[in-house]
PDB file of C-alpha atoms in Angstrom:
ATOM      1  CA  MET D  28     -18.871  45.482  16.419  1.00  0.00           C
ATOM      2  CA  GLY D  29     -16.478  43.252  18.976  1.00  0.00           C
ATOM      3  CA  GLY D  30     -15.191  40.101  17.944  1.00  0.00           C
ATOM      4  CA  PHE D  31     -16.273  36.565  19.184  1.00  0.00           C
ATOM      5  CA  ALA D  32     -15.154  36.392  22.645  1.00  0.00           C
ATOM      6  CA  VAL D  33     -14.080  32.616  24.110  1.00  0.00           C
ATOM      7  CA  SER D  34     -15.482  32.521  27.692  1.00  0.00           C
ATOM      8  CA  ALA D  35     -13.715  31.510  30.429  1.00  0.00           C
ATOM      9  CA  ILE D  36     -15.143  27.983  30.876  1.00  0.00           C
ATOM     10  CA  GLU D  37     -14.139  27.227  26.956  1.00  0.00           C
ATOM     11  CA  LEU D  38     -10.722  28.299  28.104  1.00  0.00           C
ATOM     12  CA  GLU D  39     -10.234  26.177  31.034  1.00  0.00           C
ATOM     13  CA  ARG D  40     -11.955  23.130  29.035  1.00  0.00           C
ATOM     14  CA  ARG D  41      -8.978  23.818  26.030  1.00  0.00           C
ATOM     15  CA  ALA D  42      -6.585  23.487  28.757  1.00  0.00           C
ATOM     16  CA  PHE D  43      -7.755  20.572  30.043  1.00  0.00           C
ATOM     17  CA  ARG D  44      -7.769  18.873  27.121  1.00  0.00           C
ATOM     18  CA  ARG D  45      -4.467  19.992  26.138  1.00  0.00           C
ATOM     19  CA  SER D  46      -2.902  18.834  29.571  1.00  0.00           C
ATOM     20  CA  ARG D  47      -4.719  15.438  29.212  1.00  0.00           C
ATOM     21  CA  LYS D  48      -3.132  15.157  25.110  1.00  0.00           C
ATOM     22  CA  GLN D  49       0.310  16.159  26.678  1.00  0.00           C
ATOM     23  CA  ARG D  50      -0.175  13.714  29.489  1.00  0.00           C
ATOM     24  CA  SER D  51      -0.804  10.867  27.156  1.00  0.00           C
ATOM     25  CA  ILE D  52       2.099  11.686  24.859  1.00  0.00           C
ATOM     26  CA  LEU D  53       4.260  11.479  27.529  1.00  0.00           C
ATOM     27  CA  VAL D  54       3.133   8.380  29.014  1.00  0.00           C
ATOM     28  CA  SER D  55       2.788   6.813  25.764  1.00  0.00           C
ATOM     29  CA  LEU D  56       6.564   7.679  24.952  1.00  0.00           C
ATOM     30  CA  ALA D  57       7.787   6.153  28.571  1.00  0.00           C
ATOM     31  CA  SER D  58       5.946   2.677  28.043  1.00  0.00           C
ATOM     32  CA  THR D  59       7.249   2.661  24.502  1.00  0.00           C
ATOM     33  CA  LEU D  60      10.825   2.996  25.963  1.00  0.00           C
ATOM     34  CA  VAL D  61      10.668   0.868  28.704  1.00  0.00           C
ATOM     35  CA  PHE D  62       9.264  -2.291  25.820  1.00  0.00           C
ATOM     36  CA  ALA D  63      11.676  -1.166  23.592  1.00  0.00           C
ATOM     37  CA  GLY D  64      14.265  -1.458  26.521  1.00  0.00           C
ATOM     38  CA  VAL D  65      13.328  -4.571  27.600  1.00  0.00           C
ATOM     39  CA  ILE D  66      13.067  -6.551  24.542  1.00  0.00           C
ATOM     40  CA  ALA D  67      16.867  -5.146  23.600  1.00  0.00           C
ATOM     41  CA  ILE D  68      17.872  -6.186  27.111  1.00  0.00           C
ATOM     42  CA  VAL D  69      16.352  -9.800  26.155  1.00  0.00           C
ATOM     43  CA  ILE D  70      18.095 -10.225  22.747  1.00  0.00           C
ATOM     44  CA  VAL D  71      21.615  -9.061  23.685  1.00  0.00           C
ATOM     45  CA  ASN D  72      21.719 -11.010  26.669  1.00  0.00           C
ATOM     46  CA  SER D  73      20.549 -13.819  25.239  1.00  0.00           C
ATOM     47  CA  PRO D  74      23.391 -16.797  24.368  1.00  0.00           C
ATOM     48  CA  GLY D  75      23.846 -16.585  20.557  1.00  0.00           C
ATOM     49  CA  TRP D  76      23.800 -12.708  20.394  1.00  0.00           C
ATOM     50  CA  ASP D  77      27.335 -12.610  19.665  1.00  0.00           C
ATOM     51  CA  ARG D  78      27.407 -14.764  16.579  1.00  0.00           C
ATOM     52  CA  VAL D  79      23.471 -13.368  15.191  1.00  0.00           C
ATOM     53  CA  ARG D  80      25.247  -9.690  15.454  1.00  0.00           C
ATOM     54  CA  GLU D  81      28.009 -11.070  13.156  1.00  0.00           C
ATOM     55  CA  THR D  82      26.229 -12.913  10.912  1.00  0.00           C
ATOM     56  CA  PHE D  83      22.901 -10.408  10.092  1.00  0.00           C
ATOM     57  CA  PHE D  84      24.511  -6.813  11.849  1.00  0.00           C
ATOM     58  CA  ASP D  85      28.164  -6.467  10.162  1.00  0.00           C
ATOM     59  CA  PRO D  86      28.573  -2.984   9.358  1.00  0.00           C
ATOM     60  CA  ALA D  87      31.276  -3.706   6.868  1.00  0.00           C
ATOM     61  CA  VAL D  88      29.312  -5.924   5.045  1.00  0.00           C
ATOM     62  CA  ALA D  89      26.188  -3.904   5.262  1.00  0.00           C
ATOM     63  CA  ILE D  90      28.584  -0.936   3.733  1.00  0.00           C
ATOM     64  CA  ALA D  91      29.922  -2.688   1.260  1.00  0.00           C
ATOM     65  CA  SER D  92      26.098  -4.434  -0.275  1.00  0.00           C
ATOM     66  CA  LEU D  93      24.409  -0.929  -0.255  1.00  0.00           C
ATOM     67  CA  PRO D  94      25.345   0.376  -3.637  1.00  0.00           C
ATOM     68  CA  ARG D  95      24.538  -3.223  -5.135  1.00  0.00           C
ATOM     69  CA  VAL D  96      21.044  -3.067  -3.147  1.00  0.00           C
ATOM     70  CA  LEU D  97      20.122   0.402  -4.061  1.00  0.00           C
ATOM     71  CA  GLU D  98      20.755  -0.226  -7.727  1.00  0.00           C
ATOM     72  CA  GLY D  99      18.476  -3.261  -7.145  1.00  0.00           C
ATOM     73  CA  LEU D 100      15.757  -1.074  -4.981  1.00  0.00           C
ATOM     74  CA  TRP D 101      15.901   1.032  -8.211  1.00  0.00           C
ATOM     75  CA  LEU D 102      14.608  -1.730 -10.239  1.00  0.00           C
ATOM     76  CA  ASN D 103      11.968  -2.165  -7.582  1.00  0.00           C
ATOM     77  CA  ILE D 104      10.534   1.387  -7.801  1.00  0.00           C
ATOM     78  CA  GLN D 105      10.660   1.138 -11.769  1.00  0.00           C
ATOM     79  CA  VAL D 106       8.356  -1.800 -11.206  1.00  0.00           C
ATOM     80  CA  LEU D 107       6.289  -0.286  -8.713  1.00  0.00           C
ATOM     81  CA  VAL D 108       5.357   3.028 -10.848  1.00  0.00           C
ATOM     82  CA  VAL D 109       4.096   1.177 -13.692  1.00  0.00           C
ATOM     83  CA  ALA D 110       2.435  -1.450 -11.508  1.00  0.00           C
ATOM     84  CA  VAL D 111       0.388   1.682  -9.819  1.00  0.00           C
ATOM     85  CA  ILE D 112      -0.499   3.255 -13.105  1.00  0.00           C
ATOM     86  CA  GLY D 113      -1.735  -0.217 -14.439  1.00  0.00           C
ATOM     87  CA  VAL D 114      -3.597  -0.966 -11.371  1.00  0.00           C
ATOM     88  CA  ALA D 115      -5.515   2.478 -11.167  1.00  0.00           C
ATOM     89  CA  ILE D 116      -6.476   2.223 -15.096  1.00  0.00           C
ATOM     90  CA  PHE D 117      -7.711  -1.760 -15.122  1.00  0.00           C
ATOM     91  CA  GLY D 118      -9.088  -1.744 -11.449  1.00  0.00           C
ATOM     92  CA  THR D 119     -11.225   1.085 -12.561  1.00  0.00           C
ATOM     93  CA  LEU D 120     -12.093  -0.621 -15.345  1.00  0.00           C
ATOM     94  CA  LEU D 121     -13.569  -3.612 -13.133  1.00  0.00           C
ATOM     95  CA  ALA D 122     -14.938  -1.553 -10.939  1.00  0.00           C
ATOM     96  CA  ILE D 123     -17.207   0.352 -13.257  1.00  0.00           C
ATOM     97  CA  ALA D 124     -17.959  -2.779 -14.980  1.00  0.00           C
ATOM     98  CA  ARG D 125     -19.286  -4.493 -11.856  1.00  0.00           C
ATOM     99  CA  THR D 126     -21.591  -1.466 -11.017  1.00  0.00           C
ATOM    100  CA  LEU D 127     -22.951  -1.377 -14.794  1.00  0.00           C
ATOM    101  CA  LYS D 128     -26.639  -1.724 -14.609  1.00  0.00           C
ATOM    102  CA  GLY D 129     -29.033  -3.497 -17.741  1.00  0.00           C
ATOM    103  CA  ALA D 130     -29.190  -7.096 -19.094  1.00  0.00           C
ATOM    104  CA  VAL D 131     -26.557  -6.166 -22.128  1.00  0.00           C
ATOM    105  CA  PHE D 132     -24.155  -5.350 -19.498  1.00  0.00           C
ATOM    106  CA  THR D 133     -24.385  -9.364 -18.057  1.00  0.00           C
ATOM    107  CA  PRO D 134     -21.020 -10.777 -19.570  1.00  0.00           C
ATOM    108  CA  LEU D 135     -19.355  -7.687 -18.353  1.00  0.00           C
ATOM    109  CA  ARG D 136     -20.239  -8.232 -14.706  1.00  0.00           C
ATOM    110  CA  LEU D 137     -19.510 -11.681 -14.938  1.00  0.00           C
ATOM    111  CA  PHE D 138     -16.354 -11.696 -16.496  1.00  0.00           C
ATOM    112  CA  ALA D 139     -15.244  -8.718 -13.793  1.00  0.00           C
ATOM    113  CA  ALA D 140     -16.823 -11.066 -10.837  1.00  0.00           C
ATOM    114  CA  ALA D 141     -15.461 -13.994 -11.857  1.00  0.00           C
ATOM    115  CA  TYR D 142     -11.500 -12.546 -12.140  1.00  0.00           C
ATOM    116  CA  THR D 143     -12.057 -10.579  -9.013  1.00  0.00           C
ATOM    117  CA  ASP D 144     -12.706 -13.849  -7.170  1.00  0.00           C
ATOM    118  CA  LEU D 145     -10.029 -15.753  -9.037  1.00  0.00           C
ATOM    119  CA  PHE D 146      -7.157 -13.186  -8.617  1.00  0.00           C
ATOM    120  CA  ARG D 147      -8.159 -12.649  -5.167  1.00  0.00           C
ATOM    121  CA  GLY D 148      -8.167 -15.948  -4.262  1.00  0.00           C
ATOM    122  CA  ILE D 149      -4.710 -16.907  -6.047  1.00  0.00           C
ATOM    123  CA  PRO D 150      -1.152 -15.894  -3.870  1.00  0.00           C
ATOM    124  CA  VAL D 151       1.087 -13.339  -5.638  1.00  0.00           C
ATOM    125  CA  LEU D 152       3.911 -15.293  -5.803  1.00  0.00           C
ATOM    126  CA  LEU D 153       1.945 -18.185  -7.825  1.00  0.00           C
ATOM    127  CA  VAL D 154       0.741 -15.810 -10.302  1.00  0.00           C
ATOM    128  CA  LEU D 155       4.302 -14.469 -10.986  1.00  0.00           C
ATOM    129  CA  TYR D 156       5.175 -17.800 -11.642  1.00  0.00           C
ATOM    130  CA  LEU D 157       2.186 -18.522 -14.380  1.00  0.00           C
ATOM    131  CA  VAL D 158       2.844 -15.206 -15.937  1.00  0.00           C
ATOM    132  CA  GLY D 159       6.489 -15.259 -15.764  1.00  0.00           C
ATOM    133  CA  PHE D 160       7.211 -18.952 -16.694  1.00  0.00           C
ATOM    134  CA  GLY D 161       4.078 -19.917 -18.727  1.00  0.00           C
ATOM    135  CA  ILE D 162       3.456 -16.772 -20.919  1.00  0.00           C
ATOM    136  CA  PRO D 163       6.783 -16.678 -22.485  1.00  0.00           C
ATOM    137  CA  GLY D 164       6.462 -20.240 -22.903  1.00  0.00           C
ATOM    138  CA  LEU D 165       3.425 -19.571 -25.305  1.00  0.00           C
ATOM    139  CA  GLY D 166       6.013 -18.299 -27.758  1.00  0.00           C
ATOM    140  CA  LEU D 167       3.698 -15.610 -28.230  1.00  0.00           C
ATOM    141  CA  THR D 168       5.999 -12.533 -27.840  1.00  0.00           C
ATOM    142  CA  GLY D 169       9.686 -11.523 -28.045  1.00  0.00           C
ATOM    143  CA  ARG D 170      11.977 -12.434 -25.142  1.00  0.00           C
ATOM    144  CA  MET D 171      10.928  -9.638 -22.386  1.00  0.00           C
ATOM    145  CA  PRO D 172      13.013  -9.054 -19.388  1.00  0.00           C
ATOM    146  CA  ALA D 173      11.662 -10.451 -16.170  1.00  0.00           C
ATOM    147  CA  GLN D 174      10.415  -7.236 -14.500  1.00  0.00           C
ATOM    148  CA  PHE D 175       8.092  -6.835 -17.520  1.00  0.00           C
ATOM    149  CA  TRP D 176       6.381  -9.890 -16.482  1.00  0.00           C
ATOM    150  CA  GLY D 177       7.073  -9.069 -12.738  1.00  0.00           C
ATOM    151  CA  ALA D 178       4.706  -5.767 -13.403  1.00  0.00           C
ATOM    152  CA  ILE D 179       2.096  -7.826 -15.276  1.00  0.00           C
ATOM    153  CA  ALA D 180       1.392 -10.345 -12.763  1.00  0.00           C
ATOM    154  CA  LEU D 181       1.233  -7.172  -9.877  1.00  0.00           C
ATOM    155  CA  ILE D 182      -1.246  -5.636 -12.370  1.00  0.00           C
ATOM    156  CA  LEU D 183      -3.280  -8.741 -12.673  1.00  0.00           C
ATOM    157  CA  CYS D 184      -3.458  -9.742  -8.763  1.00  0.00           C
ATOM    158  CA  TYR D 185      -4.207  -5.979  -7.435  1.00  0.00           C
ATOM    159  CA  SER D 186      -6.133  -4.536 -10.147  1.00  0.00           C
ATOM    160  CA  ALA D 187      -8.692  -7.300  -8.403  1.00  0.00           C
ATOM    161  CA  TYR D 188      -8.211  -5.500  -4.992  1.00  0.00           C
ATOM    162  CA  VAL D 189      -8.301  -2.230  -6.060  1.00  0.00           C
ATOM    163  CA  ALA D 190     -11.573  -2.955  -8.381  1.00  0.00           C
ATOM    164  CA  GLU D 191     -13.465  -4.369  -4.983  1.00  0.00           C
ATOM    165  CA  VAL D 192     -12.252  -1.175  -3.193  1.00  0.00           C
ATOM    166  CA  LEU D 193     -13.638   0.888  -5.717  1.00  0.00           C
ATOM    167  CA  ARG D 194     -16.822  -1.216  -6.249  1.00  0.00           C
ATOM    168  CA  ALA D 195     -17.236  -0.198  -2.510  1.00  0.00           C
ATOM    169  CA  GLY D 196     -16.741   3.185  -2.845  1.00  0.00           C
ATOM    170  CA  ILE D 197     -19.289   3.428  -5.803  1.00  0.00           C
ATOM    171  CA  ASP D 198     -21.865   1.652  -4.095  1.00  0.00           C
ATOM    172  CA  ALA D 199     -21.325   3.617  -0.704  1.00  0.00           C
ATOM    173  CA  VAL D 200     -22.210   7.189  -2.700  1.00  0.00           C
ATOM    174  CA  HIS D 201     -26.388   7.659  -2.240  1.00  0.00           C
ATOM    175  CA  PRO D 202     -28.233   7.522  -5.528  1.00  0.00           C
ATOM    176  CA  SER D 203     -29.766  10.785  -4.890  1.00  0.00           C
ATOM    177  CA  GLN D 204     -26.166  11.867  -6.193  1.00  0.00           C
ATOM    178  CA  ARG D 205     -26.706  10.110  -9.748  1.00  0.00           C
ATOM    179  CA  LEU D 206     -30.255  11.168  -9.981  1.00  0.00           C
ATOM    180  CA  ALA D 207     -29.243  14.838  -9.309  1.00  0.00           C
ATOM    181  CA  ALA D 208     -27.241  14.754 -11.955  1.00  0.00           C
ATOM    182  CA  ARG D 209     -28.784  12.980 -14.636  1.00  0.00           C
ATOM    183  CA  SER D 210     -31.660  15.691 -13.972  1.00  0.00           C
ATOM    184  CA  LEU D 211     -29.064  18.596 -14.532  1.00  0.00           C
ATOM    185  CA  GLY D 212     -29.077  16.731 -17.947  1.00  0.00           C
ATOM    186  CA  LEU D 213     -25.463  14.809 -17.328  1.00  0.00           C
ATOM    187  CA  SER D 214     -24.845  11.484 -19.355  1.00  0.00           C
ATOM    188  CA  HIS D 215     -24.310   8.109 -17.256  1.00  0.00           C
ATOM    189  CA  SER D 216     -20.606   8.718 -18.449  1.00  0.00           C
ATOM    190  CA  LYS D 217     -20.247  12.110 -17.372  1.00  0.00           C
ATOM    191  CA  THR D 218     -22.039  11.454 -14.408  1.00  0.00           C
ATOM    192  CA  LEU D 219     -19.798   8.502 -12.993  1.00  0.00           C
ATOM    193  CA  ARG D 220     -16.852  10.535 -14.349  1.00  0.00           C
ATOM    194  CA  LEU D 221     -17.775  14.148 -12.714  1.00  0.00           C
ATOM    195  CA  VAL D 222     -20.150  13.211  -9.822  1.00  0.00           C
ATOM    196  CA  VAL D 223     -19.667   9.371  -8.429  1.00  0.00           C
ATOM    197  CA  MET D 224     -15.993   8.534  -9.019  1.00  0.00           C
ATOM    198  CA  PRO D 225     -14.974  11.886  -7.349  1.00  0.00           C
ATOM    199  CA  GLN D 226     -17.135  10.713  -4.361  1.00  0.00           C
ATOM    200  CA  ALA D 227     -16.016   7.206  -4.126  1.00  0.00           C
ATOM    201  CA  VAL D 228     -12.271   7.803  -4.183  1.00  0.00           C
ATOM    202  CA  ARG D 229     -12.626  10.240  -1.615  1.00  0.00           C
ATOM    203  CA  LYS D 230     -14.456   7.568   0.343  1.00  0.00           C
ATOM    204  CA  VAL D 231     -12.207   4.707  -0.182  1.00  0.00           C
ATOM    205  CA  THR D 232      -8.336   6.815  -0.268  1.00  0.00           C
ATOM    206  CA  PRO D 233      -7.066   4.932   3.161  1.00  0.00           C
ATOM    207  CA  ALA D 234      -7.979   1.440   1.835  1.00  0.00           C
ATOM    208  CA  LEU D 235      -6.588   1.996  -1.454  1.00  0.00           C
ATOM    209  CA  MET D 236      -3.477   3.698   0.283  1.00  0.00           C
ATOM    210  CA  ASN D 237      -3.153   0.613   2.320  1.00  0.00           C
ATOM    211  CA  ASP D 238      -3.179  -1.476  -1.076  1.00  0.00           C
ATOM    212  CA  PHE D 239      -0.330   0.676  -2.132  1.00  0.00           C
ATOM    213  CA  VAL D 240       1.558  -0.029   0.680  1.00  0.00           C
ATOM    214  CA  SER D 241       1.075  -3.700   0.268  1.00  0.00           C
ATOM    215  CA  MET D 242       1.940  -3.715  -3.306  1.00  0.00           C
ATOM    216  CA  GLN D 243       5.482  -1.728  -2.138  1.00  0.00           C
ATOM    217  CA  LYS D 244       6.399  -4.774  -0.336  1.00  0.00           C
ATOM    218  CA  ASP D 245       5.201  -7.338  -3.036  1.00  0.00           C
ATOM    219  CA  VAL D 246       6.817  -5.817  -5.775  1.00  0.00           C
ATOM    220  CA  GLY D 247      10.213  -7.368  -3.766  1.00  0.00           C
ATOM    221  CA  LEU D 248       8.784 -10.335  -5.201  1.00  0.00           C
ATOM    222  CA  ILE D 249       9.628 -10.317  -8.490  1.00  0.00           C
ATOM    223  CA  SER D 250      13.267 -11.735  -7.856  1.00  0.00           C
ATOM    224  CA  VAL D 251      11.903 -15.275  -8.215  1.00  0.00           C
ATOM    225  CA  LEU D 252      11.507 -14.755 -11.765  1.00  0.00           C
ATOM    226  CA  GLY D 253      15.433 -13.632 -12.268  1.00  0.00           C
ATOM    227  CA  ALA D 254      15.440  -9.725 -12.141  1.00  0.00           C
ATOM    228  CA  VAL D 255      17.877  -8.135 -10.154  1.00  0.00           C
ATOM    229  CA  ASP D 256      16.216  -6.142  -7.672  1.00  0.00           C
ATOM    230  CA  ALA D 257      17.244  -5.345  -3.882  1.00  0.00           C
ATOM    231  CA  ILE D 258      16.028  -8.823  -3.156  1.00  0.00           C
ATOM    232  CA  ARG D 259      17.925 -10.530  -5.685  1.00  0.00           C
ATOM    233  CA  ALA D 260      21.118  -8.234  -5.540  1.00  0.00           C
ATOM    234  CA  ALA D 261      21.070  -8.791  -1.488  1.00  0.00           C
ATOM    235  CA  GLN D 262      21.179 -12.710  -2.385  1.00  0.00           C
ATOM    236  CA  ILE D 263      24.115 -12.298  -4.324  1.00  0.00           C
ATOM    237  CA  GLU D 264      26.105 -10.198  -1.922  1.00  0.00           C
ATOM    238  CA  VAL D 265      24.868 -12.793   0.964  1.00  0.00           C
ATOM    239  CA  ALA D 266      26.642 -15.865  -1.307  1.00  0.00           C
ATOM    240  CA  THR D 267      29.615 -13.716  -1.814  1.00  0.00           C
ATOM    241  CA  ALA D 268      30.034 -12.739   1.994  1.00  0.00           C
ATOM    242  CA  TYR D 269      28.742 -15.629   3.293  1.00  0.00           C
ATOM    243  CA  ASN D 270      26.747 -12.971   5.441  1.00  0.00           C
ATOM    244  CA  PHE D 271      22.870 -12.220   5.918  1.00  0.00           C
ATOM    245  CA  THR D 272      23.352  -8.558   6.571  1.00  0.00           C
ATOM    246  CA  PRO D 273      22.460  -7.525   3.129  1.00  0.00           C
ATOM    247  CA  TYR D 274      19.193  -8.857   3.733  1.00  0.00           C
ATOM    248  CA  VAL D 275      18.711  -6.730   6.390  1.00  0.00           C
ATOM    249  CA  VAL D 276      20.134  -4.029   4.212  1.00  0.00           C
ATOM    250  CA  ALA D 277      17.111  -4.497   1.644  1.00  0.00           C
ATOM    251  CA  GLY D 278      15.006  -5.095   4.231  1.00  0.00           C
ATOM    252  CA  ILE D 279      15.151  -1.483   5.987  1.00  0.00           C
ATOM    253  CA  LEU D 280      15.181   0.163   2.470  1.00  0.00           C
ATOM    254  CA  PHE D 281      12.257  -1.231   1.856  1.00  0.00           C
ATOM    255  CA  VAL D 282      10.987  -0.151   5.251  1.00  0.00           C
ATOM    256  CA  LEU D 283      12.325   3.610   4.233  1.00  0.00           C
ATOM    257  CA  MET D 284      10.676   3.220   1.076  1.00  0.00           C
ATOM    258  CA  SER D 285       7.379   2.581   2.729  1.00  0.00           C
ATOM    259  CA  TRP D 286       7.333   4.456   5.669  1.00  0.00           C
ATOM    260  CA  PRO D 287       5.966   7.905   4.278  1.00  0.00           C
ATOM    261  CA  PHE D 288       3.061   6.027   2.639  1.00  0.00           C
ATOM    262  CA  VAL D 289       2.544   4.144   5.814  1.00  0.00           C
ATOM    263  CA  ARG D 290       2.441   7.569   7.998  1.00  0.00           C
ATOM    264  CA  LEU D 291       0.213   9.608   4.915  1.00  0.00           C
ATOM    265  CA  THR D 292      -2.219   6.433   5.032  1.00  0.00           C
ATOM    266  CA  ASP D 293      -2.939   6.885   8.799  1.00  0.00           C
ATOM    267  CA  TRP D 294      -2.823  10.999   8.251  1.00  0.00           C
ATOM    268  CA  VAL D 295      -5.640  10.278   5.566  1.00  0.00           C
ATOM    269  CA  THR D 296      -7.610   7.648   7.679  1.00  0.00           C
ATOM    270  CA  ALA D 297      -7.591   9.954  10.924  1.00  0.00           C
ATOM    271  CA  ARG D 298      -8.844  12.711   8.841  1.00  0.00           C
ATOM    272  CA  ALA D 299     -11.815  10.960   7.157  1.00  0.00           C
ATOM    273  CA  GLN D 300     -12.661   9.820  10.762  1.00  0.00           C
ATOM    274  CA  LYS D 301     -12.567  13.296  12.220  1.00  0.00           C
ATOM    275  CA  ARG D 302     -14.605  14.835   9.011  1.00  0.00           C
ATOM    276  CA  GLU D 303     -16.991  12.208   9.775  1.00  0.00           C
ATOM    277  CA  GLN D 304     -17.093  12.559  13.721  1.00  0.00           C
ATOM    278  CA  ILE D 305     -18.198  16.013  13.369  1.00  0.00           C
ATOM    279  CA  GLY D 306     -20.627  15.488  10.798  1.00  0.00           C
ATOM    280  CA  GLY D 307     -19.227  16.828   7.830  1.00  0.00           C
ATOM    281  CA  ALA D 308     -19.676  15.545   4.116  1.00  0.00           C
ATOM    282  CA  VAL D 309     -17.509  12.814   3.187  1.00  0.00           C
TER     283      VAL D 309
END
């Protein structure tokens, strides 16, 4: 049997689409370079550029402050890892609580709804102040480091966002999936764990990754509690050198830390859109 042969018309269509894509890439690159060049010319030729360059972009100060800022960034990464694990667990429990059926689960549903409404409305900075200074003031625990309370505050805030995202994914799973699982003899818990949650997470993966990227940025707010993270380390270096370049160094490090996940989020989103457009399973 002969193999499948692509027609000449289809080959012509592919070549046309390929040429259009290449042309689009070249136009996008050229327009980006022109725009960046115009912005650079305006900034460099501004009256105060020399002073700004000395104050914010001093290479010597950047090199001198880099080790201290990197040491603080490692603390941010540690807090981020703990917060991600806590948010994943607590947010999932909240989402499940909001989707429970039956009158007996009404208190859980009300608690989960009130919690998500409350912590989605309070700014993260205020939660950090309330948790970091309020709870230790009660004297219920021993002396805990500032990064501990910062991680707790991030978990409290972002669990509310993740819970709503997961709840939307759970509600988006067609009821026939639950009915089919129950007809096969699966219990409610197994249906939720083996059938519903995998589909729900797959549906809302881009939104979850966006929340993760946002948490990467907000983890820098733990400096308000006194933790010597990248932001506080940069602040100390600024006070020492009387130069704002360490802040720029810290900002660049945060961008470098979040950039892979930003690109991964875009890739996952584009992949999900492509799968939906061709009629594939979501």
